[in-house]
Amino acid sequence: MELFPSAEQQKKSQVKKSGLVVVKNMTIIGLHCSSTDLHAGQIALIKHGSRLKNCDLYFSRKPCSTCLKMIVNAGVNRISYWPADPEISLQNEASNPMTTDDAKLDAKAVERLKSNSRARVCVLLQPLVCYMVQFIEETSTNFDFIQKIAKSQPDFNTDFYTACRQEKIKEYESLFLISNEETHKQILMTIGLENLCENPYFSNLRQNMKDLVLVLATVAASVPVFGCFGFYSTDSQPANETHHQGLPQEIARHCMIQARLLAYRTEDHKTGVGAIIWAEEKSRSCDGTGAMYFVGCGYNAFPVGSEYADFPHMDDKQKDREIRKFRYIIHAEQNALTFRCREIKPDEKSMIFVTKCPCDECVPLIKGAGIKQIYAGDVDAGKKKADISYMKFGELEGVTKFTWQLNPFHTNALEFHDPMTRENGVQKTKSVDDQQHQNKKLCLGHY
């Protein structure tokens, strides 16, 4: 959430932009990020108030005393945070000692609030499951969005995904990691984490942080910024122009990345699917997400409380239909609707982001729930695969469908198929080297 795109520019200050996840009874009830005026913790208070009682809060930065005192007072159960630079920066002592002094005083206040409250305030940074990074890397490389680019580009460079991933790793490391280990240790000591400054704890902490950054970068690179690819409507004549208008590309892409992250929680190891529902209020909100607010999320899994061997895990290659999993798996869209934290309002624009095309089971549910827009990879639209049919998606009316594809309305949509481009109205041929250089810039998101 810290990386959620914002139309407004963050004011230049020592306060870090931070993200926040609010969980109650093992269900996500809020996703927030700080705005130019308010910290993420303050926004949570405005949004949830006394409903924060017994909630678990997960911050991307250690909260400041202003946020912490209100959150503690609301009766939260646990506050967990990313153990790097806190919400008020401690990295600028040389350039601005006065600001750093304030940050140190704030850190002491936070520790006092922490030690005198019933809420548990802690670092929650566990090592990833063995081979998880490798699993995510392998599945991201072969994911639908990457494959679409490969099919559209006859001269597709096999290093494209690797280049995107390396670029994301550099970006995320600069945002989430403190490159200098000694500076990191000083910050940890200042914010009351002296016990993590000694090895092997410090080395393990740094490695766990790097692993999580690697996961985030790997997933983000699987929905890349590339040329004229983006989320575009598949409806030729929309019934409602307001609802037909899609989100800005960077926000739509970011929400799809969130759905991609959810897909890795799946219990269906062959086909992981994630879904997340957002909606837009009529008036601008105080949140860093603007008018958008979180409704619900889910991934495909077996019914709650079931054991691993209770239901079949076989795929569609099995001839015996009784031992197929399809009739038992709860789909990502179904879980997102079941465990949503807010009602879907008919007079507001609501949208669901799904990593794969919704099937015939889910399409009527999405329409019946009043969701106005579907964002999907649209890989299986119009197909029937074993017991799962995707025929209803294309026929769906009253809901605007957006799929990740080449821009069908842009005159330059075929620019990457043809090395011939127009410059100042004159036909110009690009050299192969120029074209490859341009494609590389675009695949890395540099316009």
Coordinates of C-alpha atoms in Angstrom, one line a residue:
M1 CA 0.0 0.0 0.0
E2 CA 3.0 2.3 0.5
L3 CA 3.5 2.2 -3.3
F4 CA -0.2 3.0 -4.1
P5 CA -0.2 5.5 -7.0
S6 CA -1.4 8.9 -6.1
A7 CA -2.6 11.7 -8.3
E8 CA -1.3 14.3 -5.8
Q9 CA 2.4 14.8 -5.2
Q10 CA 3.8 14.0 -1.7
K11 CA 4.9 17.2 0.0
K12 CA 8.7 17.4 0.6
S13 CA 9.1 16.5 4.2
Q14 CA 10.9 14.0 6.5
V15 CA 7.6 12.1 7.0
K16 CA 7.7 8.8 5.0
K17 CA 4.7 7.7 3.0
S18 CA 3.5 4.5 4.7
G19 CA 1.0 1.7 4.1
L20 CA -1.3 0.0 6.5
V21 CA -3.3 -3.2 6.5
V22 CA -6.1 -3.6 9.1
V23 CA -7.1 -7.1 10.1
K24 CA -10.0 -8.2 12.3
N25 CA -10.8 -11.9 13.1
M26 CA -8.3 -13.0 10.4
T27 CA -10.1 -10.9 7.7
I28 CA -8.7 -7.8 6.0
I29 CA -11.1 -4.9 6.7
G30 CA -8.9 -2.0 5.5
L31 CA -6.0 -1.1 3.1
H32 CA -4.7 2.4 3.6
C33 CA -1.8 4.6 2.7
S34 CA -0.7 8.0 4.0
S35 CA -1.8 11.2 2.2
T36 CA -0.2 14.6 2.0
D37 CA -2.0 15.7 5.1
L38 CA -2.5 12.5 7.2
H39 CA -0.4 9.5 8.3
A40 CA -1.7 6.0 7.6
G41 CA -2.5 5.5 11.3
Q42 CA -4.6 8.7 11.4
I43 CA -6.5 7.7 8.4
A44 CA -7.3 4.3 10.0
L45 CA -8.8 6.2 13.0
I46 CA -10.9 8.3 10.7
K47 CA -12.1 5.3 8.7
H48 CA -12.7 2.8 11.5
G49 CA -12.8 4.6 14.8
S50 CA -13.7 2.4 17.8
R51 CA -14.1 -0.6 15.3
L52 CA -10.3 -0.9 15.6
K53 CA -10.8 -2.6 19.0
N54 CA -9.1 -6.0 18.9
C55 CA -7.8 -5.5 15.4
D56 CA -4.3 -6.3 14.2
L57 CA -2.5 -3.5 12.3
Y58 CA 0.4 -4.0 9.9
F59 CA 2.5 -0.9 9.0
S60 CA 5.1 -0.6 6.4
R61 CA 6.9 1.9 8.7
K62 CA 7.1 2.1 12.5
P63 CA 4.2 4.5 13.4
C64 CA 4.9 7.8 15.0
S65 CA 3.7 8.8 18.5
T66 CA 0.9 10.9 17.0
C67 CA -0.6 7.8 15.4
L68 CA 0.4 5.3 18.0
K69 CA -1.3 7.0 21.0
M70 CA -4.6 7.1 19.1
I71 CA -4.3 3.5 17.9
V72 CA -3.4 2.2 21.4
N73 CA -6.3 4.2 22.8
A74 CA -8.7 2.5 20.4
G75 CA -7.8 -0.9 22.0
V76 CA -6.0 -2.6 19.1
N77 CA -4.6 -6.1 19.7
R78 CA -1.3 -5.9 17.9
I79 CA 0.8 -3.5 15.9
S80 CA 3.4 -4.9 13.6
Y81 CA 5.8 -2.9 11.4
W82 CA 8.6 -3.1 8.8
P83 CA 11.9 -2.6 10.7
A84 CA 13.7 0.0 8.5
D85 CA 13.4 3.8 8.5
P86 CA 10.4 4.7 10.6
E87 CA 7.5 7.0 9.5
I88 CA 9.6 10.0 10.6
S89 CA 13.0 9.6 9.0
L90 CA 16.2 9.2 11.0
Q91 CA 18.5 9.1 8.0
N92 CA 19.1 12.8 7.6
E93 CA 21.1 13.8 10.6
A94 CA 23.9 15.5 8.7
S95 CA 21.6 17.5 6.5
N96 CA 19.0 18.5 9.0
P97 CA 19.9 17.8 12.6
M98 CA 16.8 19.6 14.0
T99 CA 14.5 17.3 12.2
T100 CA 16.5 14.3 13.4
D101 CA 16.3 15.5 17.0
D102 CA 12.5 15.6 16.7
A103 CA 12.5 12.1 15.2
K104 CA 14.6 10.8 18.1
L105 CA 12.3 12.4 20.7
D106 CA 9.4 10.9 18.8
A107 CA 11.1 7.5 18.9
K108 CA 11.4 7.7 22.7
A109 CA 7.8 8.7 23.0
V110 CA 6.8 5.7 20.8
E111 CA 8.8 3.4 23.1
R112 CA 7.1 4.8 26.2
L113 CA 3.7 4.3 24.6
K114 CA 4.7 0.8 23.6
S115 CA 5.8 -0.2 27.1
N116 CA 2.7 1.2 28.8
S117 CA -0.1 -0.2 26.6
R118 CA -1.9 -3.5 26.4
A119 CA -1.3 -3.6 22.7
R120 CA 1.6 -5.7 21.5
V121 CA 3.9 -3.6 19.3
C122 CA 6.5 -5.7 17.5
V123 CA 8.5 -6.5 14.4
L124 CA 6.8 -9.1 12.3
L125 CA 9.3 -10.2 9.7
Q126 CA 9.4 -14.0 9.4
P127 CA 11.6 -15.9 6.9
L128 CA 9.8 -17.0 3.8
V129 CA 8.8 -20.6 3.3
C130 CA 11.6 -22.6 1.7
Y131 CA 11.7 -22.3 -2.1
M132 CA 8.9 -19.6 -2.1
V133 CA 11.0 -17.1 -3.9
Q134 CA 12.0 -19.6 -6.6
F135 CA 8.3 -20.7 -7.0
I136 CA 7.1 -17.1 -7.4
E137 CA 9.9 -16.4 -9.9
E138 CA 9.1 -19.4 -12.0
T139 CA 5.4 -18.8 -12.1
S140 CA 5.8 -15.1 -12.7
T141 CA 8.0 -15.7 -15.7
N142 CA 5.3 -17.8 -17.3
F143 CA 2.4 -15.7 -16.2
D144 CA -0.4 -14.6 -18.6
F145 CA 0.6 -11.0 -18.9
I146 CA 4.2 -11.8 -19.9
Q147 CA 3.0 -14.5 -22.3
K148 CA 0.7 -11.9 -24.1
I149 CA 3.7 -9.7 -24.8
A150 CA 5.7 -12.7 -26.0
K151 CA 2.9 -13.7 -28.4
S152 CA 2.5 -10.2 -29.7
Q153 CA 6.2 -9.7 -30.4
P154 CA 7.8 -12.1 -32.9
D155 CA 11.2 -10.9 -31.9
F156 CA 10.4 -11.0 -28.2
N157 CA 13.6 -10.7 -26.1
T158 CA 13.8 -13.6 -23.6
D159 CA 15.7 -11.2 -21.2
F160 CA 12.7 -8.8 -21.1
Y161 CA 11.2 -10.2 -17.9
T162 CA 14.6 -10.4 -16.3
A163 CA 15.3 -6.8 -17.1
C164 CA 11.9 -5.6 -15.7
R165 CA 12.5 -7.6 -12.5
Q166 CA 16.0 -6.2 -12.0
E167 CA 14.7 -2.7 -12.4
K168 CA 11.9 -3.4 -9.9
I169 CA 14.4 -4.9 -7.4
K170 CA 16.5 -1.7 -7.5
E171 CA 13.5 0.5 -7.1
Y172 CA 12.1 -1.5 -4.1
E173 CA 15.5 -1.8 -2.4
S174 CA 15.9 2.0 -2.5
L175 CA 12.4 2.4 -1.0
F176 CA 12.4 -0.3 1.6
L177 CA 16.0 -1.1 2.5
I178 CA 18.7 1.0 4.1
S179 CA 21.8 0.3 2.0
N180 CA 24.3 1.2 4.7
E181 CA 24.3 -1.5 7.5
E182 CA 25.7 0.8 10.1
T183 CA 23.0 3.4 9.5
H184 CA 20.4 0.6 9.7
K185 CA 21.8 -0.5 13.1
Q186 CA 21.8 3.1 14.4
I187 CA 18.1 3.5 13.4
L188 CA 17.2 0.1 15.0
M189 CA 18.9 1.2 18.3
T190 CA 17.1 4.6 18.2
I191 CA 13.6 3.0 17.7
G192 CA 14.2 0.5 20.5
L193 CA 15.4 -2.6 18.6
E194 CA 18.9 -3.0 20.1
N195 CA 18.4 -6.7 20.3
L196 CA 18.3 -7.0 16.5
C197 CA 21.7 -5.2 16.0
E198 CA 23.8 -8.2 17.0
N199 CA 24.6 -11.1 14.7
P200 CA 23.1 -13.6 13.8
Y201 CA 19.9 -11.6 14.4
F202 CA 20.9 -8.6 12.3
S203 CA 22.1 -10.7 9.3
N204 CA 18.9 -12.8 9.4
L205 CA 16.8 -9.6 9.6
R206 CA 18.5 -8.1 6.6
Q207 CA 18.1 -11.4 4.6
N208 CA 14.4 -11.7 5.4
M209 CA 13.9 -8.1 4.3
K210 CA 15.7 -8.7 1.1
D211 CA 13.7 -11.9 0.4
L212 CA 10.4 -10.0 0.8
V213 CA 11.6 -7.2 -1.4
L214 CA 12.5 -9.8 -4.0
V215 CA 9.1 -11.3 -3.9
L216 CA 7.4 -7.9 -4.3
A217 CA 9.6 -7.0 -7.2
T218 CA 9.1 -10.4 -8.9
V219 CA 5.4 -10.2 -8.7
A220 CA 5.3 -6.5 -9.9
A221 CA 7.5 -7.3 -12.9
S222 CA 4.9 -10.0 -14.0
V223 CA 2.4 -7.2 -14.8
P224 CA 4.9 -4.9 -16.6
V225 CA 4.7 -1.5 -18.1
F226 CA 5.3 -2.2 -21.8
G227 CA 4.5 0.1 -24.8
C228 CA 0.8 0.2 -25.7
F229 CA -0.1 -2.7 -23.4
G230 CA -2.6 -1.8 -20.7
F231 CA -6.1 -2.4 -19.3
Y232 CA -8.6 -1.4 -22.1
S233 CA -12.3 -2.0 -22.4
T234 CA -13.6 -4.9 -24.6
D235 CA -17.0 -3.3 -24.9
S236 CA -17.6 -1.6 -28.3
Q237 CA -20.7 0.4 -27.2
P238 CA -20.9 1.0 -23.5
A239 CA -24.3 1.5 -22.0
N240 CA -23.0 3.9 -19.3
E241 CA -20.1 6.2 -20.3
T242 CA -19.3 7.0 -16.6
H243 CA -18.8 3.4 -15.7
H244 CA -17.1 2.7 -19.0
Q245 CA -14.3 5.0 -18.1
G246 CA -11.5 3.0 -16.6
L247 CA -9.0 3.8 -14.0
P248 CA -5.6 5.4 -14.8
Q249 CA -3.3 2.7 -16.0
E250 CA -0.9 2.9 -13.1
I251 CA -3.7 2.4 -10.5
A252 CA -5.3 -0.5 -12.5
R253 CA -1.9 -2.1 -12.8
H254 CA -1.1 -1.7 -9.1
C255 CA -4.4 -3.3 -8.1
M256 CA -3.8 -6.2 -10.4
I257 CA -0.4 -6.7 -8.7
Q258 CA -2.2 -6.9 -5.4
A259 CA -4.4 -9.6 -6.9
R260 CA -1.3 -11.4 -8.1
L261 CA 0.2 -11.3 -4.6
L262 CA -3.1 -12.9 -3.3
A263 CA -2.8 -15.7 -5.8
Y264 CA 0.2 -17.1 -4.0
R265 CA -2.0 -17.8 -0.9
T266 CA -3.9 -20.4 -3.0
E267 CA -4.5 -24.0 -2.0
D268 CA -4.7 -24.9 -5.7
H269 CA -1.1 -25.2 -6.5
K270 CA -1.7 -25.8 -10.2
T271 CA -3.8 -22.7 -10.8
G272 CA -3.4 -19.8 -8.3
V273 CA -6.0 -17.0 -8.7
G274 CA -6.3 -13.8 -6.7
A275 CA -9.1 -11.2 -6.7
I276 CA -9.5 -7.8 -5.0
I277 CA -12.5 -5.5 -4.9
W278 CA -12.2 -1.7 -4.8
A279 CA -14.8 1.0 -5.1
E280 CA -14.8 4.8 -5.7
E281 CA -16.7 7.2 -3.5
K282 CA -18.5 10.1 -5.1
S283 CA -16.5 12.6 -3.1
R284 CA -12.7 12.6 -2.5
S285 CA -11.7 10.9 0.6
C286 CA -8.9 11.7 3.2
D287 CA -7.1 8.5 2.3
G288 CA -3.9 8.4 0.1
T289 CA -5.9 6.3 -2.3
G290 CA -8.0 9.3 -3.2
A291 CA -11.7 8.4 -3.7
M292 CA -10.9 4.7 -3.9
Y293 CA -11.7 2.4 -0.9
F294 CA -11.1 -1.3 -0.2
V295 CA -14.1 -3.6 -0.3
G296 CA -12.7 -7.2 -0.1
C297 CA -10.2 -9.7 -1.4
G298 CA -9.8 -13.4 -1.8
Y299 CA -7.9 -16.3 -3.4
N300 CA -9.0 -19.8 -4.6
A301 CA -9.0 -22.3 -1.8
F302 CA -11.0 -25.2 -0.3
P303 CA -13.8 -24.5 2.2
V304 CA -12.7 -23.0 5.5
G305 CA -11.7 -25.6 8.1
S306 CA -11.1 -28.4 5.6
E307 CA -8.0 -30.6 5.8
Y308 CA -5.6 -31.1 2.9
A309 CA -6.9 -34.7 2.1
D310 CA -10.6 -33.9 2.5
F311 CA -11.1 -33.1 -1.2
P312 CA -9.4 -34.1 -4.5
H313 CA -6.5 -32.1 -5.9
M314 CA -6.5 -33.7 -9.3
D315 CA -6.6 -31.6 -12.5
D316 CA -8.6 -31.8 -15.7
K317 CA -6.3 -34.5 -17.1
Q318 CA -8.0 -37.1 -14.9
K319 CA -10.7 -39.0 -16.9
D320 CA -12.7 -39.8 -13.7
R321 CA -14.7 -36.6 -13.0
E322 CA -15.3 -37.6 -9.4
I323 CA -11.7 -37.1 -8.5
R324 CA -11.5 -33.6 -10.0
K325 CA -11.1 -30.6 -7.7
F326 CA -13.4 -28.1 -9.6
R327 CA -16.6 -28.8 -7.6
Y328 CA -14.9 -28.2 -4.3
I329 CA -12.6 -25.2 -4.8
I330 CA -14.0 -21.8 -3.7
H331 CA -13.0 -19.4 -6.4
A332 CA -11.1 -16.2 -5.7
E333 CA -14.0 -14.0 -6.7
Q334 CA -16.3 -16.0 -4.4
N335 CA -14.1 -15.6 -1.4
A336 CA -13.7 -11.9 -2.1
L337 CA -17.4 -11.4 -2.1
T338 CA -18.0 -13.7 0.9
F339 CA -15.4 -12.0 3.2
R340 CA -15.9 -8.4 2.0
C341 CA -15.7 -5.8 4.8
R342 CA -18.1 -3.3 3.2
E343 CA -21.3 -3.4 1.1
I344 CA -21.2 -2.7 -2.6
K345 CA -23.2 0.5 -3.2
P346 CA -25.2 0.6 -6.4
D347 CA -24.6 4.4 -6.9
E348 CA -20.8 4.1 -6.7
K349 CA -18.3 2.7 -9.2
S350 CA -17.1 -0.6 -7.9
M351 CA -14.4 -2.8 -9.6
I352 CA -13.0 -6.3 -9.2
F353 CA -9.4 -7.2 -10.3
V354 CA -8.9 -10.9 -11.1
T355 CA -5.7 -12.5 -12.3
K356 CA -7.6 -14.8 -14.7
C357 CA -10.8 -14.5 -16.6
P358 CA -13.9 -15.1 -14.3
C359 CA -15.6 -18.4 -15.1
D360 CA -19.4 -19.1 -15.6
E361 CA -19.7 -19.7 -11.8
C362 CA -18.5 -16.3 -10.9
V363 CA -19.7 -14.0 -13.7
P364 CA -23.4 -14.0 -12.5
L365 CA -22.2 -13.4 -8.9
I366 CA -20.1 -10.4 -9.9
K367 CA -23.1 -8.9 -11.9
G368 CA -25.6 -9.8 -9.1
A369 CA -23.4 -8.1 -6.5
G370 CA -23.6 -4.8 -8.4
I371 CA -20.0 -4.6 -9.4
K372 CA -19.6 -2.1 -12.3
Q373 CA -16.2 -3.1 -13.8
I374 CA -14.1 -6.3 -14.2
Y375 CA -10.4 -6.1 -14.8
A376 CA -8.9 -9.4 -15.9
G377 CA -6.2 -11.1 -17.8
D378 CA -8.9 -12.5 -20.1
V379 CA -6.7 -15.6 -21.0
D380 CA -9.6 -18.1 -21.1
A381 CA -12.5 -16.0 -22.3
G382 CA -14.7 -17.9 -24.7
K383 CA -13.1 -21.2 -23.8
K384 CA -14.3 -24.4 -22.0
K385 CA -11.7 -26.3 -20.1
A386 CA -12.8 -29.6 -18.6
D387 CA -15.6 -28.8 -16.1
I388 CA -14.9 -25.0 -16.1
S389 CA -16.5 -22.8 -18.8
Y390 CA -15.6 -19.2 -19.5
M391 CA -18.4 -18.7 -22.1
K392 CA -20.5 -16.1 -20.1
F393 CA -17.7 -13.6 -19.7
G394 CA -17.9 -12.3 -23.3
E395 CA -21.7 -12.2 -23.2
L396 CA -21.9 -10.3 -19.9
E397 CA -23.9 -7.1 -20.2
G398 CA -24.2 -4.2 -17.8
V399 CA -20.7 -4.6 -16.5
T400 CA -17.8 -3.0 -18.3
K401 CA -14.9 -5.5 -18.9
F402 CA -11.3 -4.4 -19.1
T403 CA -8.6 -6.7 -20.2
W404 CA -4.8 -6.4 -20.4
Q405 CA -4.0 -6.0 -24.1
L406 CA -2.6 -3.8 -26.8
N407 CA -4.4 -0.5 -26.9
P408 CA -7.1 -1.2 -29.6
F409 CA -8.0 2.6 -29.9
H410 CA -4.5 3.9 -30.3
T411 CA -3.1 4.5 -33.8
N412 CA 0.3 3.5 -32.6
A413 CA -0.8 0.2 -31.1
L414 CA 1.0 -1.7 -33.8
E415 CA 4.2 0.3 -33.5
F416 CA 6.0 -2.5 -31.9
H417 CA 5.2 -4.9 -34.7
D418 CA 6.4 -2.6 -37.4
P419 CA 9.8 -0.8 -37.2
M420 CA 8.3 1.9 -39.5
T421 CA 7.2 5.0 -37.5
R422 CA 6.1 8.5 -38.4
E423 CA 8.0 11.5 -37.2
N424 CA 6.6 15.0 -38.0
G425 CA 4.3 13.4 -40.6
V426 CA 7.2 11.8 -42.4
Q427 CA 7.6 8.1 -42.7
K428 CA 10.9 7.0 -41.0
T429 CA 12.5 3.6 -40.7
K430 CA 14.1 2.8 -37.4
S431 CA 17.3 0.8 -37.3
V432 CA 17.1 -2.6 -35.5
D433 CA 19.4 -1.2 -32.7
D434 CA 17.2 1.8 -32.3
Q435 CA 14.0 -0.3 -32.1
Q436 CA 15.5 -2.7 -29.6
H437 CA 16.7 0.2 -27.5
Q438 CA 13.2 1.8 -27.6
N439 CA 11.5 -1.4 -26.7
K440 CA 13.9 -1.9 -23.7
K441 CA 13.1 1.6 -22.5
L442 CA 9.4 1.0 -22.7
C443 CA 9.5 -2.4 -21.1
L444 CA 11.2 -0.8 -18.1
G445 CA 8.6 1.9 -17.9
H446 CA 10.7 4.9 -19.0
Y447 CA 8.7 7.1 -21.4

